[in-house]
Coordinates of C-alpha atoms and ligand atoms in Angstrom, one line a residue:
M103 CA 15.2 -5.9 -22.4
K104 CA 13.0 -8.8 -23.7
K105 CA 9.2 -8.4 -23.5
R106 CA 7.7 -10.5 -20.7
L107 CA 4.6 -12.6 -21.0
A108 CA 3.0 -14.6 -18.1
I109 CA 0.4 -17.3 -18.1
L110 CA -1.9 -18.5 -15.4
T111 CA -4.6 -21.1 -15.0
G112 CA -7.5 -20.6 -12.5
G113 CA -10.5 -22.5 -11.2
G114 CA -11.1 -26.3 -11.7
D115 CA -8.4 -28.0 -13.8
V116 CA -9.4 -29.5 -17.2
P117 CA -7.5 -31.6 -19.7
G118 CA -6.1 -29.3 -22.4
L119 CA -4.7 -26.5 -20.2
N120 CA -1.1 -27.8 -20.6
A121 CA -1.4 -27.9 -24.4
A122 CA -2.5 -24.2 -24.4
I123 CA 0.4 -23.2 -22.1
K124 CA 2.9 -25.1 -24.2
I125 CA 2.0 -23.5 -27.6
I126 CA 1.8 -20.0 -26.1
T127 CA 5.2 -20.5 -24.5
E128 CA 6.8 -21.8 -27.7
L129 CA 5.4 -19.1 -29.9
A130 CA 6.4 -16.4 -27.5
I131 CA 9.9 -17.6 -27.0
K132 CA 10.4 -18.0 -30.8
D133 CA 9.3 -14.4 -31.1
G134 CA 11.8 -13.2 -28.5
Y135 CA 9.7 -13.0 -25.4
E136 CA 10.6 -14.2 -21.9
V137 CA 7.8 -16.4 -20.7
F138 CA 6.6 -17.1 -17.1
G139 CA 4.0 -19.2 -15.5
F140 CA 2.2 -18.0 -12.3
R141 CA 1.5 -20.8 -10.0
K142 CA -1.9 -21.6 -8.4
G143 CA -4.1 -19.3 -10.4
W144 CA -4.5 -15.7 -9.1
A145 CA -2.7 -16.8 -5.8
G146 CA 0.6 -16.7 -7.7
P147 CA 0.6 -13.0 -8.7
L148 CA -1.1 -12.1 -5.4
R149 CA 1.7 -13.7 -3.2
I150 CA 4.6 -12.1 -5.0
L151 CA 7.1 -10.4 -2.7
R152 CA 8.2 -7.1 -4.2
D153 CA 11.8 -7.6 -3.2
R154 CA 14.6 -8.4 -5.7
E155 CA 16.3 -10.6 -3.1
A156 CA 13.1 -12.6 -2.2
D157 CA 12.5 -16.2 -3.4
N158 CA 9.3 -16.1 -5.5
S159 CA 9.8 -19.5 -6.9
K160 CA 6.6 -20.8 -5.3
N161 CA 4.6 -18.2 -7.1
I162 CA 6.2 -17.8 -10.5
V163 CA 8.3 -20.1 -12.7
S164 CA 10.2 -19.4 -15.8
L165 CA 8.8 -21.3 -18.8
T166 CA 11.3 -22.6 -21.4
M167 CA 11.2 -24.8 -24.5
E168 CA 12.5 -27.6 -22.3
S169 CA 10.1 -27.2 -19.4
V170 CA 7.0 -27.3 -21.7
R171 CA 8.2 -30.0 -24.1
K172 CA 6.2 -32.9 -22.6
V173 CA 3.3 -31.1 -20.9
S174 CA 0.7 -31.3 -23.6
R175 CA 0.5 -35.1 -23.2
T176 CA -1.1 -34.8 -19.7
G177 CA -4.3 -33.4 -18.3
G178 CA -4.6 -31.0 -15.4
T179 CA -2.3 -27.9 -15.1
F180 CA 1.3 -28.2 -14.3
L181 CA 1.2 -24.6 -13.1
H182 CA -1.4 -25.7 -10.6
S183 CA -4.7 -23.8 -9.9
S184 CA -6.8 -22.2 -7.3
R185 CA -10.1 -20.4 -6.9
T186 CA -8.4 -17.2 -5.5
N187 CA -10.3 -14.0 -6.3
P188 CA -7.9 -11.1 -5.7
S189 CA -10.9 -8.7 -5.4
N190 CA -12.4 -10.6 -2.5
V191 CA -9.8 -12.0 -0.2
K192 CA -10.7 -13.4 3.2
E193 CA -8.3 -12.9 6.1
K194 CA -7.3 -16.6 6.2
Y195 CA -6.2 -16.5 2.5
L196 CA -4.1 -13.3 2.9
P197 CA -0.5 -13.7 1.8
E198 CA 1.8 -14.0 4.8
H199 CA 3.4 -10.6 4.2
L200 CA 0.1 -8.7 4.1
R201 CA -1.2 -10.0 7.4
G202 CA -2.4 -7.5 9.9
K203 CA -2.5 -4.7 7.3
F204 CA -6.2 -4.3 6.9
E205 CA -9.1 -3.4 9.2
S206 CA -11.9 -5.4 7.6
Y207 CA -12.3 -8.4 5.4
P208 CA -12.7 -9.6 2.7
V209 CA -10.3 -7.1 1.0
D210 CA -9.9 -6.1 -2.6
L211 CA -6.2 -6.7 -3.5
T212 CA -6.4 -5.7 -7.2
E213 CA -3.9 -2.9 -6.6
E214 CA -1.4 -5.4 -5.1
I215 CA -1.8 -7.6 -8.2
V216 CA -1.1 -4.6 -10.5
K217 CA 1.9 -3.5 -8.5
N218 CA 3.3 -7.1 -8.5
L219 CA 2.9 -7.5 -12.2
K220 CA 4.6 -4.2 -12.8
F221 CA 7.4 -5.2 -10.3
L222 CA 7.9 -8.3 -12.4
E223 CA 7.9 -6.2 -15.5
I224 CA 5.2 -8.4 -17.1
D225 CA 3.9 -6.9 -20.3
T226 CA 0.9 -9.1 -20.9
L227 CA -0.9 -11.8 -18.9
V228 CA -2.7 -14.7 -20.5
T229 CA -5.4 -16.0 -18.2
I230 CA -6.9 -19.4 -18.8
G231 CA -10.1 -20.0 -16.8
G232 CA -13.8 -20.2 -16.4
D233 CA -16.1 -17.2 -15.9
D234 CA -14.8 -16.6 -12.3
T235 CA -11.1 -16.5 -13.2
L236 CA -11.9 -14.5 -16.4
S237 CA -14.1 -12.0 -14.5
F238 CA -11.0 -10.9 -12.6
A239 CA -9.0 -10.8 -15.9
G240 CA -11.7 -8.3 -17.1
R241 CA -11.1 -6.2 -13.9
L242 CA -7.3 -6.1 -14.6
D243 CA -8.0 -4.9 -18.1
K244 CA -10.2 -2.1 -16.7
E245 CA -7.2 -1.2 -14.5
G246 CA -5.2 -0.7 -17.6
F247 CA -3.2 -4.0 -17.5
K248 CA -2.9 -6.0 -20.7
V249 CA -4.7 -9.3 -20.5
V250 CA -5.8 -11.9 -23.0
A251 CA -8.2 -14.7 -21.9
I252 CA -8.8 -18.3 -22.9
P253 CA -12.0 -20.0 -21.7
K254 CA -11.9 -23.4 -20.1
T255 CA -14.4 -25.4 -18.1
M256 CA -15.9 -28.8 -18.4
D257 CA -19.3 -27.1 -17.7
N258 CA -19.0 -25.3 -21.1
D259 CA -21.0 -22.4 -19.8
V260 CA -18.7 -19.4 -20.4
W261 CA -20.8 -16.7 -22.1
G262 CA -19.8 -15.7 -25.6
T263 CA -18.3 -19.0 -26.8
D264 CA -19.8 -22.2 -28.1
Y265 CA -16.9 -24.1 -26.6
C266 CA -14.5 -24.1 -23.6
I267 CA -11.4 -26.2 -23.3
G268 CA -12.1 -29.4 -21.3
F269 CA -15.7 -30.0 -22.4
S270 CA -15.1 -32.6 -25.1
T271 CA -12.9 -34.7 -22.8
A272 CA -15.5 -34.6 -20.0
V273 CA -18.2 -35.7 -22.4
T274 CA -16.0 -38.5 -23.9
R275 CA -15.1 -39.7 -20.3
G276 CA -18.8 -39.5 -19.3
V277 CA -20.0 -41.5 -22.3
N278 CA -17.4 -44.2 -21.7
L279 CA -18.2 -44.4 -18.0
V280 CA -22.0 -44.5 -18.5
T281 CA -21.5 -47.2 -21.1
A282 CA -19.2 -49.2 -18.7
F283 CA -21.8 -48.8 -16.0
R284 CA -24.3 -50.7 -18.1
T285 CA -22.6 -53.9 -17.2
P286 CA -23.2 -54.0 -13.4
V287 CA -26.6 -52.3 -13.7
G288 CA -27.7 -54.6 -16.5
S289 CA -26.3 -57.8 -14.9
H290 CA -28.2 -57.1 -11.7
E291 CA -31.3 -55.8 -13.5
R292 CA -31.3 -52.6 -11.6
I293 CA -32.0 -48.9 -12.1
G294 CA -28.7 -47.0 -12.4
I295 CA -28.3 -43.4 -11.3
I296 CA -25.3 -41.4 -12.4
E297 CA -24.4 -38.0 -11.1
V298 CA -22.3 -35.7 -13.3
M299 CA -20.6 -32.3 -12.5
G300 CA -21.8 -29.3 -14.4
R301 CA -22.9 -26.8 -11.8
Y302 CA -25.6 -24.6 -13.1
A303 CA -25.7 -25.6 -16.8
G304 CA -26.9 -28.8 -18.3
F305 CA -24.4 -29.2 -21.1
T306 CA -22.5 -32.1 -19.5
A307 CA -25.6 -34.0 -18.4
W308 CA -27.3 -33.5 -21.7
Y309 CA -24.4 -34.4 -24.0
I310 CA -23.4 -37.4 -21.9
G311 CA -27.1 -38.6 -21.5
Y312 CA -27.8 -38.1 -25.2
L313 CA -24.6 -39.7 -26.6
A314 CA -24.5 -42.6 -24.1
E315 CA -28.2 -43.0 -24.7
A316 CA -29.3 -43.0 -21.1
D317 CA -33.0 -43.5 -20.7
R318 CA -33.5 -40.1 -19.0
F319 CA -31.3 -37.2 -18.1
I320 CA -31.9 -34.4 -15.6
I321 CA -30.5 -31.0 -16.2
P322 CA -30.3 -27.9 -13.9
E323 CA -32.3 -25.7 -16.3
I324 CA -35.6 -27.5 -15.6
N325 CA -36.9 -28.5 -12.1
F326 CA -37.8 -32.2 -12.1
N327 CA -40.4 -34.3 -10.4
P328 CA -38.5 -37.2 -8.7
K329 CA -41.7 -39.4 -8.3
R330 CA -42.5 -39.0 -12.0
L331 CA -38.9 -39.8 -12.9
A332 CA -39.1 -43.0 -10.7
K333 CA -42.2 -44.1 -12.6
M334 CA -40.5 -43.5 -16.0
L335 CA -37.4 -45.4 -15.0
K336 CA -39.5 -48.4 -13.7
K337 CA -41.3 -48.5 -17.1
D338 CA -38.0 -48.0 -19.0
R339 CA -36.6 -51.0 -17.1
E340 CA -39.6 -53.2 -17.9
M341 CA -39.4 -52.2 -21.6
N342 CA -35.7 -53.1 -21.8
P343 CA -35.1 -56.7 -22.8
S344 CA -32.1 -56.6 -20.6
R345 CA -34.3 -55.4 -17.7
Y346 CA -32.4 -52.3 -16.5
S347 CA -32.6 -48.5 -16.9
L348 CA -30.3 -45.6 -16.6
V349 CA -30.6 -41.9 -15.6
V350 CA -27.9 -39.2 -15.7
V351 CA -28.5 -36.5 -13.1
S352 CA -26.6 -33.2 -13.2
E353 CA -25.2 -32.1 -9.8
G354 CA -27.1 -28.9 -10.2
A355 CA -30.5 -30.5 -10.8
V356 CA -33.3 -29.2 -8.6
P357 CA -36.3 -31.3 -7.6
E358 CA -39.7 -29.5 -7.8
G359 CA -40.4 -27.8 -4.5
G360 CA -36.8 -28.5 -3.4
D361 CA -33.4 -26.9 -3.6
M362 CA -30.0 -27.4 -5.2
H363 CA -27.8 -29.7 -3.2
L364 CA -25.1 -27.4 -1.9
S365 CA -22.6 -27.9 0.9
G366 CA -19.6 -26.2 2.7
E367 CA -18.4 -22.7 2.7
E368 CA -18.8 -20.3 -0.3
D369 CA -15.6 -19.9 -2.3
A370 CA -14.1 -16.5 -3.1
Y371 CA -16.5 -16.2 -6.1
G372 CA -19.6 -17.0 -4.0
H373 CA -20.0 -20.7 -5.0
K374 CA -20.6 -23.6 -2.7
K375 CA -19.8 -27.2 -3.6
L376 CA -22.5 -29.1 -5.4
G377 CA -23.4 -32.7 -5.1
G378 CA -25.7 -35.1 -3.4
I379 CA -28.8 -34.9 -5.6
G380 CA -27.9 -38.2 -7.4
M381 CA -27.8 -40.1 -4.1
A382 CA -31.0 -38.5 -2.8
T383 CA -32.8 -39.3 -6.1
A384 CA -31.5 -42.9 -6.0
E385 CA -32.9 -43.4 -2.5
L386 CA -36.3 -42.0 -3.6
I387 CA -36.4 -44.1 -6.7
K388 CA -35.7 -47.2 -4.7
K389 CA -38.5 -46.3 -2.3
E390 CA -41.0 -45.4 -5.1
T391 CA -40.3 -48.4 -7.4
G392 CA -39.2 -51.1 -5.0
V393 CA -36.5 -51.9 -7.5
D394 CA -32.9 -52.0 -6.3
V395 CA -30.7 -49.2 -7.5
M396 CA -27.0 -48.6 -8.2
F397 CA -25.7 -45.1 -7.7
Q398 CA -22.5 -43.8 -9.1
N399 CA -21.1 -40.3 -8.8
M400 CA -18.7 -39.7 -11.8
G401 CA -17.3 -36.7 -9.9
Y402 CA -13.8 -35.6 -10.8
L403 CA -13.2 -38.5 -13.2
L404 CA -14.9 -36.5 -15.9
R405 CA -12.2 -33.9 -15.9
S406 CA -9.3 -36.3 -15.1
G407 CA -6.6 -37.7 -17.3
E408 CA -5.3 -36.6 -20.6
P409 CA -7.1 -34.4 -23.1
D410 CA -8.9 -36.0 -26.1
A411 CA -8.0 -35.0 -29.6
F412 CA -10.7 -32.2 -29.8
D413 CA -9.5 -30.5 -26.6
R414 CA -5.9 -30.7 -27.8
M415 CA -7.0 -29.0 -31.1
V416 CA -9.0 -26.2 -29.4
A417 CA -6.3 -25.6 -26.8
K418 CA -3.6 -25.3 -29.4
T419 CA -5.8 -23.0 -31.6
F420 CA -6.8 -20.8 -28.7
G421 CA -3.2 -20.6 -27.7
I422 CA -2.1 -19.5 -31.2
M423 CA -5.0 -16.9 -31.2
A424 CA -4.1 -15.6 -27.8
F425 CA -0.5 -15.0 -28.9
Q426 CA -1.6 -13.3 -32.1
Q427 CA -3.7 -10.9 -30.0
I428 CA -0.7 -10.1 -27.9
K429 CA 1.4 -9.4 -31.0
K430 CA -1.3 -7.0 -32.2
G431 CA -1.1 -5.3 -28.8
N432 CA -4.8 -6.1 -28.0
S433 CA -6.0 -6.4 -24.5
G434 CA -9.3 -7.3 -22.8
V435 CA -10.2 -10.0 -25.3
M436 CA -11.1 -13.6 -25.0
T437 CA -10.6 -16.3 -27.6
V438 CA -13.9 -18.1 -28.6
I439 CA -15.6 -20.4 -31.0
K440 CA -18.7 -18.4 -32.1
N441 CA -21.1 -20.1 -34.5
G442 CA -18.5 -22.7 -35.3
K443 CA -15.7 -20.1 -36.1
Y444 CA -12.7 -19.1 -34.2
A445 CA -13.0 -15.4 -33.1
V446 CA -12.3 -13.0 -30.2
V447 CA -14.8 -11.1 -28.0
P448 CA -14.3 -8.4 -25.4
I449 CA -14.0 -10.0 -21.9
S450 CA -16.3 -7.3 -20.6
D451 CA -19.1 -8.9 -22.6
I452 CA -19.0 -12.1 -20.5
S453 CA -19.1 -10.5 -17.0
G454 CA -22.0 -11.6 -14.9
K455 CA -23.4 -13.8 -17.6
S456 CA -23.3 -17.6 -18.1
R457 CA -24.6 -19.8 -20.9
K458 CA -27.4 -22.3 -20.4
L459 CA -28.6 -25.2 -22.5
D460 CA -31.1 -24.2 -25.2
V461 CA -33.9 -26.3 -23.6
K462 CA -36.6 -25.4 -26.2
R463 CA -34.5 -26.7 -29.0
L464 CA -32.9 -29.7 -27.4
Y465 CA -34.9 -31.1 -24.4
D466 CA -38.3 -32.5 -23.7
P467 CA -39.1 -31.4 -20.1
D468 CA -42.0 -33.8 -19.9
E469 CA -39.9 -36.9 -20.9
Y470 CA -36.6 -35.8 -19.3
R471 CA -34.6 -36.6 -22.4
A472 CA -33.4 -35.1 -25.6
D473 CA -35.7 -33.7 -28.3
V474 CA -33.5 -32.3 -30.9
K475 CA -35.6 -30.2 -33.2
E476 CA -33.3 -28.4 -35.7
V477 CA -29.9 -29.5 -36.8
M478 CA -29.4 -28.2 -40.3
G479 CA -27.0 -25.3 -40.4
I480 CA -26.2 -25.2 -36.7
P481 CA -22.5 -25.1 -35.9
M482 CA -20.7 -28.2 -34.4
F483 CA -21.0 -27.0 -30.8
G484 CA -24.0 -24.8 -31.3
Y485 CA -26.2 -27.2 -29.4
Ligands
F6P663 O1 -16.8 -25.5 -12.8 C1 -16.1 -26.7 -13.1 C2 -16.5 -27.8 -12.0 O2 -15.8 -29.0 -12.3 C3 -18.0 -28.0 -11.8 O3 -18.5 -28.9 -12.7 C4 -18.0 -28.4 -10.4 O4 -19.2 -28.1 -9.7 C5 -16.9 -27.7 -9.7 O5 -16.0 -27.3 -10.7 C6 -16.1 -28.5 -8.7 O6 -15.3 -27.6 -8.0 P1 -13.9 -28.0 -7.2 O7 -12.9 -28.4 -8.3 O8 -13.5 -26.8 -6.5 O9 -14.3 -29.1 -6.3

């Protein structure tokens, strides 16, 4: 019987996922493997019915040369995604066939996953995700199941790697959108406030602010003073011959004495939705300065659409590396770029940690903008 490899994508989608899926599929098929894609992240393997007669086509699909041929041209993930955490499943997210089987919730269904993977005779699983999805990959490895991980997230905050698939496209999109936003803000001589996703790390806000040359940018790593920011933006506007100013605010930014703007229910990994700090800051800036403001939330547009060239490159390279690890029989490893070089690290190293922007080296917390101190010798994404 042929060896069986399966791939899944979990968490927020990013451009580049399909390119990684495609190259792994092609390499594996050429090497004699049978390749499968689980649908909807960890929900796919969780919902498998262990019955040879059952229809599992909503949870797993066969990947062929033909089915992956065109996928790398598009963003998102054609396998679909979810924030399912098999070790922490609430009653309402239980697969239909497991309803009524447990006394208390949430339940840890790791054992179900292992049984399902064995039932499907999957030899190795490639998981492409951010720290949440990958934390469960680490758990599976501990249970003795073979997993190889690939990091992706537009936040670029997975521990152990300089780079995660999706980051470059998000920054490219952000720079283009901020540049475009100059036209209405400039034409009406206003103060423009742009909110960008990025959760608890400032990489997206910093790179977009720095490269699009916004006057100020607010990152989650440093609490900011909204009144002081308002004064700065008023002055920036006065100094600008085109009479406008711009600030990029990370969704995870925290005002001094205030809190992160969170809403809704916690997901299975304990995260609530972020967002709202941009609008709140815009209202305050208008009140403080008397200048009309324009607020724009970049939202999901940063991770929408097709991957840029850099994300295609990293996705393909991570895909090749992942397959090479599988061929070597390795498990519990994650592909990374470390100090500018492609490498692998144990998944166990990343658990419970996340990367933050190196504020000391890159940011002036008094001026709310970049202050790049050392560049000689640092790797491309070592910022
Ligand atoms: O972690 C990636 C990310 O895009 C964050 O920047 C953002 O806070 C979050 O996902 C949005 O989550 P969702 O896709 O569930 O709305």
